[in-house]
Amino acid sequence: MILHIDCNFYFASCEVATRPGLEGKPVVVANDNEAGGGVILALTPEAKALGLKRGTPLFKVRSLIRLNDVVVCPADHKKYRRISHHIMEIVQQQQIVLDFVQYSVDEFFGMLPLDDPDEVRHYVSKVKEAITSASRIPVSCGCSQTYTLAKVATHFAKQYRGYDGICILTPANRIKALSLLSIANVWGIGRKNQNKLSNIGVATALDFANLDEKRVSVLFSVTGVRTWKELNGLPCIDLHRPVTQRSISQSRTFPFMTEKFDDLEQYVRGFASSCAASLRHQKSVCNAVTVFLSTNRHRDDLEQYRNSSTVKLTSPTADTPTLIKASLLALKQLFREGFLYKQAGVILSDICEEQGMQLDLFTEPNDERHRKLMHVADQLNRKYGDNTVSFL
């Protein structure tokens, strides 16, 4: 069976886990900005019980927060990624779950070579207990024949306390489960597709699963057909073969505007390092690096500036120092004094596979020592958090 693990109210759980004094208190995690605002990104059940909701701007609930002594924690994404890697290690060390992969910062998939529901529940309970004990992060687990059905099972594990955080969805109870699940809660069905399905009378996951395959293929893309097959118990998603990205990017809208080149340089260094790690992860190299800068387009009272610059590399590479150097060169070409910058980003493009790459006539390939250095840096950053090992 496929196992899906989903961390409950993850960002808020990370804050509670790393600050024991918050146990049992209403806690929200929010982003921050220069106006002192921001929105709620995650919240504990205690905060939810007060009527607070994810996505609510903080300024609208300030009085409610003060009245109930709600703890507001600024989002710390490095911490959340570090704890996520720790959860990966906890599960892998048990050697119970096969082919264990991280799908997102708070979601994981794996496989249990078992069919008996009681046996599956027994081993999933061990995994769940290990995660909660070692990381103090509460999780919900779902098991079924496909990735999509495993996500369906996790939905019910979260919704019904009687499951104690674990739901095993077997072929025998698949139809009943799908009939109780809104199409809006199906993995892979976006808002656009949800509206389209509503127009043809599809309200539940079972309604969608009962559609004719030809009709699904006409109405939706390949992704929609895969979702349809998975809901019908036909495995067709392979998370172990990610599609090679044609471009890799990372950007950020800064919480506070800056006019300092040094600030922008630090951001761009971090973006380039993360992009380089992603490039190596998919065993690719790139031929070009683009950096872009932008002021705050929502501030009509400020001078506006937005531009980008691309640096072509002499030979394809996934080497972090080389990509940082190219990114900083592009940044220097872009930077203009006198502007308050709100956003920056790095884009790696013209990507090809590492094997068989064409080198410049006068360029030697990276030696084995340098490749090993990049590999070790990637391992340390995955284990202890991004930029634990950085390059000057």
Protein backbone atom coordinates (compact mmCIF):
# COMPACT_ATOMS: atom_id res chain seq x y z
CA MET A 1 0.00 0.00 0.00
CA ILE A 2 0.97 3.60 -0.58
CA LEU A 3 1.51 5.59 2.61
CA HIS A 4 0.89 9.33 2.82
CA ILE A 5 2.06 11.35 5.84
CA ASP A 6 0.80 14.89 6.35
CA CYS A 7 2.01 17.12 9.18
CA ASN A 8 -0.87 18.82 11.01
CA PHE A 9 -0.91 22.67 11.01
CA TYR A 10 2.78 22.33 10.26
CA PHE A 11 4.25 25.82 10.69
CA ALA A 12 2.43 26.30 14.00
CA SER A 13 3.41 22.81 15.16
CA CYS A 14 7.08 23.61 14.48
CA GLU A 15 6.86 26.69 16.69
CA VAL A 16 5.23 24.74 19.51
CA ALA A 17 7.74 21.88 19.15
CA THR A 18 10.74 24.21 19.43
CA ARG A 19 9.25 26.42 22.14
CA PRO A 20 7.75 24.09 24.81
CA GLY A 21 6.20 27.03 26.69
CA LEU A 22 3.67 27.36 23.85
CA GLU A 23 2.14 23.92 24.47
CA GLY A 24 -1.64 24.23 24.76
CA LYS A 25 -1.69 27.95 23.93
CA PRO A 26 -3.34 29.61 20.93
CA VAL A 27 -0.52 30.15 18.42
CA VAL A 28 -0.53 31.60 14.92
CA VAL A 29 2.29 31.88 12.41
CA ALA A 30 2.21 34.94 10.19
CA ASN A 31 4.44 36.57 7.62
CA ASP A 32 5.65 40.10 8.28
CA ASN A 33 5.88 43.24 6.23
CA GLU A 34 7.03 46.82 6.54
CA ALA A 35 3.54 48.04 7.36
CA GLY A 36 3.38 45.70 10.36
CA GLY A 37 0.68 43.64 8.71
CA GLY A 38 0.81 40.24 7.11
CA VAL A 39 -1.60 37.30 7.06
CA ILE A 40 -2.05 34.17 9.15
CA LEU A 41 -0.22 31.24 7.52
CA ALA A 42 -0.90 28.54 10.10
CA LEU A 43 -2.55 28.18 13.49
CA THR A 44 -2.96 25.66 16.30
CA PRO A 45 -6.36 24.12 17.13
CA GLU A 46 -6.53 26.41 20.18
CA ALA A 47 -6.24 29.46 17.94
CA LYS A 48 -8.70 28.03 15.43
CA ALA A 49 -11.23 27.53 18.25
CA LEU A 50 -11.20 31.30 18.82
CA GLY A 51 -12.47 31.89 15.29
CA LEU A 52 -9.13 32.72 13.70
CA LYS A 53 -8.61 31.44 10.16
CA ARG A 54 -5.69 30.89 7.83
CA GLY A 55 -5.31 33.68 5.27
CA THR A 56 -6.87 36.34 7.51
CA PRO A 57 -4.93 39.66 7.57
CA LEU A 58 -3.55 40.30 11.04
CA PHE A 59 -4.87 43.85 11.23
CA LYS A 60 -8.45 42.53 11.05
CA VAL A 61 -8.04 40.36 14.16
CA ARG A 62 -5.66 42.41 16.31
CA SER A 63 -8.23 42.93 19.04
CA LEU A 64 -9.15 39.22 19.12
CA ILE A 65 -5.46 38.29 19.34
CA ARG A 66 -4.80 40.70 22.22
CA LEU A 67 -7.96 39.75 24.09
CA ASN A 68 -7.09 36.04 24.06
CA ASP A 69 -3.31 36.30 24.49
CA VAL A 70 -2.69 34.64 21.14
CA VAL A 71 1.03 34.14 20.45
CA VAL A 72 2.00 35.45 17.01
CA CYS A 73 5.19 33.89 15.61
CA PRO A 74 6.94 35.24 12.50
CA ALA A 75 7.36 32.59 9.82
CA ASP A 76 10.75 30.88 9.92
CA HIS A 77 10.95 28.81 6.74
CA LYS A 78 14.52 27.66 7.37
CA LYS A 79 13.37 26.10 10.64
CA TYR A 80 10.42 24.40 8.92
CA ARG A 81 12.66 22.91 6.23
CA ARG A 82 15.15 21.71 8.85
CA ILE A 83 12.43 19.94 10.84
CA SER A 84 11.05 18.45 7.63
CA HIS A 85 14.46 16.91 6.88
CA HIS A 86 14.55 15.58 10.44
CA ILE A 87 11.21 13.83 9.90
CA MET A 88 12.62 12.24 6.75
CA GLU A 89 15.53 10.87 8.76
CA ILE A 90 13.28 9.55 11.54
CA VAL A 91 11.23 7.48 9.08
CA GLN A 92 14.22 6.28 7.07
CA GLN A 93 16.01 5.10 10.22
CA GLN A 94 13.07 2.85 11.09
CA GLN A 95 13.49 0.92 7.83
CA ILE A 96 9.76 0.20 7.74
CA VAL A 97 8.67 2.42 4.83
CA LEU A 98 10.10 1.71 1.38
CA ASP A 99 10.75 4.31 -1.34
CA PHE A 100 10.16 7.13 1.13
CA VAL A 101 10.12 10.57 -0.55
CA GLN A 102 9.39 14.13 0.48
CA TYR A 103 6.59 15.62 -1.59
CA SER A 104 6.52 19.06 0.09
CA VAL A 105 7.80 20.60 3.30
CA ASP A 106 4.97 18.97 5.28
CA GLU A 107 4.00 15.94 3.15
CA PHE A 108 5.68 12.60 2.49
CA PHE A 109 4.94 9.43 0.53
CA GLY A 110 6.23 5.89 0.87
CA MET A 111 5.26 2.27 0.33
CA LEU A 112 4.42 -0.60 2.68
CA PRO A 113 4.60 -4.05 0.98
CA LEU A 114 1.50 -5.21 2.85
CA ASP A 115 -2.18 -5.68 2.00
CA ASP A 116 -3.76 -6.69 5.29
CA PRO A 117 -5.35 -3.54 6.83
CA ASP A 118 -4.56 -4.61 10.39
CA GLU A 119 -0.91 -5.20 9.59
CA VAL A 120 -0.70 -1.89 7.73
CA ARG A 121 -2.23 -0.01 10.67
CA HIS A 122 0.21 -1.70 13.07
CA TYR A 123 3.29 -0.53 11.16
CA VAL A 124 1.90 2.91 10.33
CA SER A 125 1.23 3.37 14.05
CA LYS A 126 4.90 2.69 14.73
CA VAL A 127 5.95 5.26 12.13
CA LYS A 128 3.51 7.84 13.43
CA GLU A 129 4.60 7.31 17.02
CA ALA A 130 8.28 7.64 16.11
CA ILE A 131 7.68 10.96 14.32
CA THR A 132 5.63 12.40 17.16
CA SER A 133 8.07 11.22 19.82
CA ALA A 134 11.28 12.37 18.13
CA SER A 135 10.10 15.60 16.50
CA ARG A 136 7.00 16.53 18.57
CA ILE A 137 5.18 17.21 15.27
CA PRO A 138 1.64 15.72 15.08
CA VAL A 139 0.94 13.92 11.81
CA SER A 140 -1.97 12.26 10.02
CA CYS A 141 -1.46 9.14 7.89
CA GLY A 142 -3.43 7.60 5.05
CA CYS A 143 -2.90 4.33 3.16
CA SER A 144 -4.41 3.02 -0.04
CA GLN A 145 -3.67 1.53 -3.48
CA THR A 146 -2.67 4.80 -5.20
CA TYR A 147 -1.09 8.12 -4.26
CA THR A 148 -4.36 10.00 -4.78
CA LEU A 149 -6.40 7.52 -2.73
CA ALA A 150 -3.75 7.68 0.02
CA LYS A 151 -4.30 11.45 0.14
CA VAL A 152 -8.04 10.81 0.34
CA ALA A 153 -7.41 8.49 3.29
CA THR A 154 -5.34 11.16 5.05
CA HIS A 155 -8.21 13.60 4.63
CA PHE A 156 -10.48 11.30 6.62
CA ALA A 157 -7.71 10.62 9.17
CA LYS A 158 -7.69 14.35 9.87
CA GLN A 159 -11.45 14.84 9.89
CA TYR A 160 -12.55 11.98 12.16
CA ARG A 161 -11.06 11.58 15.64
CA GLY A 162 -12.11 7.92 15.77
CA TYR A 163 -9.35 7.08 13.28
CA ASP A 164 -6.71 8.34 15.74
CA GLY A 165 -4.80 9.98 12.90
CA ILE A 166 -4.63 6.87 10.69
CA CYS A 167 -7.02 5.83 7.92
CA ILE A 168 -6.61 2.69 5.81
CA LEU A 169 -8.66 3.02 2.63
CA THR A 170 -9.25 -0.44 1.12
CA PRO A 171 -10.94 -1.29 -2.20
CA ALA A 172 -13.99 -2.39 -0.21
CA ASN A 173 -14.62 1.06 1.25
CA ARG A 174 -13.29 3.16 -1.64
CA ILE A 175 -16.70 3.97 -3.13
CA LYS A 176 -18.22 5.06 0.17
CA ALA A 177 -15.21 7.25 0.95
CA LEU A 178 -15.30 8.96 -2.47
CA SER A 179 -19.02 9.60 -2.13
CA LEU A 180 -18.35 11.53 1.08
CA LEU A 181 -15.49 13.61 -0.33
CA SER A 182 -16.11 16.93 -2.06
CA ILE A 183 -14.43 17.23 -5.46
CA ALA A 184 -12.79 20.40 -4.12
CA ASN A 185 -10.75 18.24 -1.70
CA VAL A 186 -9.29 15.94 -4.36
CA TRP A 187 -5.57 16.21 -5.00
CA GLY A 188 -4.94 17.50 -8.52
CA ILE A 189 -8.29 19.26 -8.96
CA GLY A 190 -7.65 22.99 -9.07
CA ARG A 191 -10.16 25.80 -8.76
CA LYS A 192 -10.54 26.11 -12.52
CA ASN A 193 -11.28 22.39 -12.91
CA GLN A 194 -13.58 22.46 -9.88
CA ASN A 195 -15.77 25.09 -11.55
CA LYS A 196 -15.77 23.14 -14.80
CA LEU A 197 -16.83 19.97 -12.99
CA SER A 198 -19.54 21.80 -11.08
CA ASN A 199 -21.03 22.91 -14.38
CA ILE A 200 -21.48 19.27 -15.47
CA GLY A 201 -22.94 18.14 -12.16
CA VAL A 202 -19.84 16.68 -10.53
CA ALA A 203 -19.91 17.45 -6.81
CA THR A 204 -18.05 14.55 -5.19
CA ALA A 205 -14.94 12.52 -5.88
CA LEU A 206 -17.18 9.57 -6.74
CA ASP A 207 -19.04 11.64 -9.34
CA PHE A 208 -15.71 12.35 -11.01
CA ALA A 209 -14.52 8.73 -10.76
CA ASN A 210 -17.76 7.58 -12.42
CA LEU A 211 -17.24 9.75 -15.50
CA ASP A 212 -16.34 8.02 -18.76
CA GLU A 213 -12.58 8.05 -19.38
CA LYS A 214 -13.02 9.47 -22.88
CA ARG A 215 -15.04 12.36 -21.50
CA VAL A 216 -12.36 13.06 -18.90
CA SER A 217 -9.65 13.06 -21.56
CA VAL A 218 -11.63 15.57 -23.65
CA LEU A 219 -12.41 17.87 -20.72
CA PHE A 220 -9.06 17.79 -18.96
CA SER A 221 -5.35 17.51 -19.45
CA VAL A 222 -3.22 14.42 -18.84
CA THR A 223 -3.12 15.37 -15.16
CA GLY A 224 -6.90 15.16 -14.95
CA VAL A 225 -6.91 11.71 -16.53
CA ARG A 226 -4.26 10.53 -14.07
CA THR A 227 -6.35 11.77 -11.16
CA TRP A 228 -9.40 9.94 -12.58
CA LYS A 229 -7.42 6.69 -12.93
CA GLU A 230 -5.95 6.96 -9.45
CA LEU A 231 -9.39 7.51 -7.90
CA ASN A 232 -10.47 4.32 -9.65
CA GLY A 233 -7.61 2.41 -8.05
CA LEU A 234 -5.30 2.43 -11.09
CA PRO A 235 -1.77 3.60 -10.12
CA CYS A 236 -0.30 5.96 -12.72
CA ILE A 237 1.66 8.59 -10.78
CA ASP A 238 5.39 8.08 -10.28
CA LEU A 239 6.88 10.51 -7.76
CA HIS A 240 10.28 8.90 -8.17
CA ARG A 241 10.64 10.19 -11.72
CA PRO A 242 10.30 13.96 -11.49
CA VAL A 243 10.03 15.81 -14.78
CA THR A 244 13.25 17.66 -15.60
CA GLN A 245 12.57 21.38 -15.27
CA ARG A 246 13.49 23.52 -18.25
CA SER A 247 14.16 26.45 -15.96
CA ILE A 248 14.76 26.69 -12.23
CA SER A 249 14.07 29.86 -10.32
CA GLN A 250 13.87 31.28 -6.84
CA SER A 251 12.67 34.72 -5.86
CA ARG A 252 11.38 36.59 -2.87
CA THR A 253 9.25 39.60 -2.10
CA PHE A 254 11.12 41.21 0.79
CA PRO A 255 9.25 41.98 4.02
CA PHE A 256 11.05 45.34 4.08
CA MET A 257 12.17 47.38 1.08
CA THR A 258 15.89 47.99 0.72
CA GLU A 259 18.12 50.34 -1.25
CA LYS A 260 21.37 48.65 -0.23
CA PHE A 261 23.38 46.63 -2.73
CA ASP A 262 24.79 44.48 0.09
CA ASP A 263 21.28 43.35 1.08
CA LEU A 264 20.44 42.43 -2.50
CA GLU A 265 23.76 40.61 -2.84
CA GLN A 266 22.96 38.38 0.13
CA TYR A 267 19.53 37.54 -1.27
CA VAL A 268 20.93 36.75 -4.73
CA ARG A 269 23.68 34.55 -3.26
CA GLY A 270 21.09 32.51 -1.42
CA PHE A 271 18.82 32.23 -4.48
CA ALA A 272 21.70 31.11 -6.71
CA SER A 273 22.83 28.50 -4.17
CA SER A 274 19.32 27.04 -3.86
CA CYS A 275 18.86 26.95 -7.63
CA ALA A 276 22.22 25.24 -8.07
CA ALA A 277 21.26 22.55 -5.54
CA SER A 278 17.96 21.95 -7.37
CA LEU A 279 19.85 21.72 -10.65
CA ARG A 280 22.18 19.06 -9.26
CA HIS A 281 19.27 17.19 -7.70
CA GLN A 282 17.78 16.58 -11.16
CA LYS A 283 21.27 15.82 -12.56
CA SER A 284 21.25 18.79 -14.91
CA VAL A 285 23.41 21.75 -15.84
CA CYS A 286 22.51 25.18 -17.19
CA ASN A 287 23.95 27.56 -19.76
CA ALA A 288 22.50 30.88 -18.59
CA VAL A 289 21.72 32.80 -15.41
CA THR A 290 19.17 35.61 -15.17
CA VAL A 291 18.71 38.00 -12.25
CA PHE A 292 15.77 40.37 -11.92
CA LEU A 293 15.03 43.28 -9.60
CA SER A 294 11.80 45.12 -8.92
CA THR A 295 10.62 47.99 -6.76
CA ASN A 296 7.24 48.00 -4.98
CA ARG A 297 4.64 48.33 -7.73
CA HIS A 298 1.95 49.00 -5.11
CA ARG A 299 3.67 52.20 -3.95
CA ASP A 300 2.63 54.89 -6.40
CA ASP A 301 4.43 57.47 -4.27
CA LEU A 302 7.83 55.88 -5.04
CA GLU A 303 9.93 55.83 -8.19
CA GLN A 304 9.51 52.54 -10.03
CA TYR A 305 12.18 50.34 -11.57
CA ARG A 306 12.08 46.79 -12.87
CA ASN A 307 14.71 45.10 -14.99
CA SER A 308 16.56 41.86 -15.60
CA SER A 309 19.98 40.83 -16.86
CA THR A 310 21.17 37.52 -18.29
CA VAL A 311 24.71 36.15 -18.19
CA LYS A 312 25.64 33.41 -20.65
CA LEU A 313 28.04 30.83 -19.24
CA THR A 314 31.15 29.72 -21.12
CA SER A 315 30.24 26.10 -20.43
CA PRO A 316 27.20 24.36 -18.89
CA THR A 317 27.50 23.87 -15.14
CA ALA A 318 25.72 23.17 -11.86
CA ASP A 319 28.64 24.46 -9.80
CA THR A 320 27.45 26.74 -7.00
CA PRO A 321 30.41 29.18 -6.90
CA THR A 322 30.25 29.60 -10.67
CA LEU A 323 26.51 30.31 -10.63
CA ILE A 324 26.87 32.72 -7.71
CA LYS A 325 29.60 34.61 -9.58
CA ALA A 326 27.43 34.87 -12.70
CA SER A 327 24.41 35.98 -10.62
CA LEU A 328 26.38 38.73 -8.89
CA LEU A 329 27.71 39.93 -12.25
CA ALA A 330 24.13 40.21 -13.49
CA LEU A 331 23.11 41.99 -10.28
CA LYS A 332 25.86 44.60 -10.72
CA GLN A 333 24.62 45.25 -14.26
CA LEU A 334 21.08 45.75 -12.95
CA PHE A 335 21.50 47.69 -9.76
CA ARG A 336 20.57 51.37 -9.77
CA GLU A 337 21.03 53.62 -6.76
CA GLY A 338 18.14 55.66 -5.40
CA PHE A 339 15.46 52.97 -5.64
CA LEU A 340 13.77 51.01 -2.86
CA TYR A 341 13.74 47.38 -3.98
CA LYS A 342 10.95 45.01 -2.97
CA GLN A 343 11.72 41.85 -4.96
CA ALA A 344 14.62 39.98 -6.53
CA GLY A 345 15.11 36.59 -8.10
CA VAL A 346 17.46 34.24 -9.93
CA ILE A 347 16.51 32.07 -12.91
CA LEU A 348 18.64 29.27 -14.36
CA SER A 349 17.77 28.54 -17.99
CA ASP A 350 18.93 26.66 -21.09
CA ILE A 351 19.05 23.51 -18.98
CA CYS A 352 20.31 20.18 -20.29
CA GLU A 353 21.24 16.82 -18.82
CA GLU A 354 24.59 16.56 -17.10
CA GLN A 355 25.57 13.51 -19.14
CA GLY A 356 26.62 14.31 -22.66
CA MET A 357 26.91 18.07 -22.09
CA GLN A 358 28.95 20.03 -24.61
CA LEU A 359 31.95 21.87 -23.15
CA ASP A 360 33.72 24.95 -24.47
CA LEU A 361 36.88 24.15 -26.47
CA PHE A 362 39.15 25.75 -23.83
CA THR A 363 37.25 24.65 -20.72
CA GLU A 364 38.11 21.58 -18.67
CA PRO A 365 35.29 19.67 -16.96
CA ASN A 366 35.00 19.96 -13.17
CA ASP A 367 37.30 17.48 -11.49
CA GLU A 368 36.00 14.73 -9.25
CA ARG A 369 37.06 16.53 -6.06
CA HIS A 370 34.89 19.51 -6.91
CA ARG A 371 31.89 17.32 -7.67
CA LYS A 372 32.32 15.57 -4.33
CA LEU A 373 32.48 18.96 -2.60
CA MET A 374 29.13 19.96 -4.11
CA HIS A 375 27.65 16.59 -3.12
CA VAL A 376 28.79 16.94 0.50
CA ALA A 377 27.48 20.52 0.67
CA ASP A 378 24.08 19.38 -0.62
CA GLN A 379 23.93 16.59 1.97
CA LEU A 380 24.76 18.95 4.85
CA ASN A 381 22.24 21.55 3.71
CA ARG A 382 19.51 18.94 3.40
CA LYS A 383 20.28 17.65 6.88
CA TYR A 384 20.82 20.86 8.81
CA GLY A 385 18.93 23.45 6.73
CA ASP A 386 19.51 25.63 3.67
CA ASN A 387 22.73 27.63 3.59
CA THR A 388 24.30 25.69 6.47
CA VAL A 389 27.16 25.38 4.00
CA SER A 390 27.46 28.46 1.80
CA PHE A 391 29.97 29.67 -0.76
CA LEU A 392 31.62 33.09 -0.78
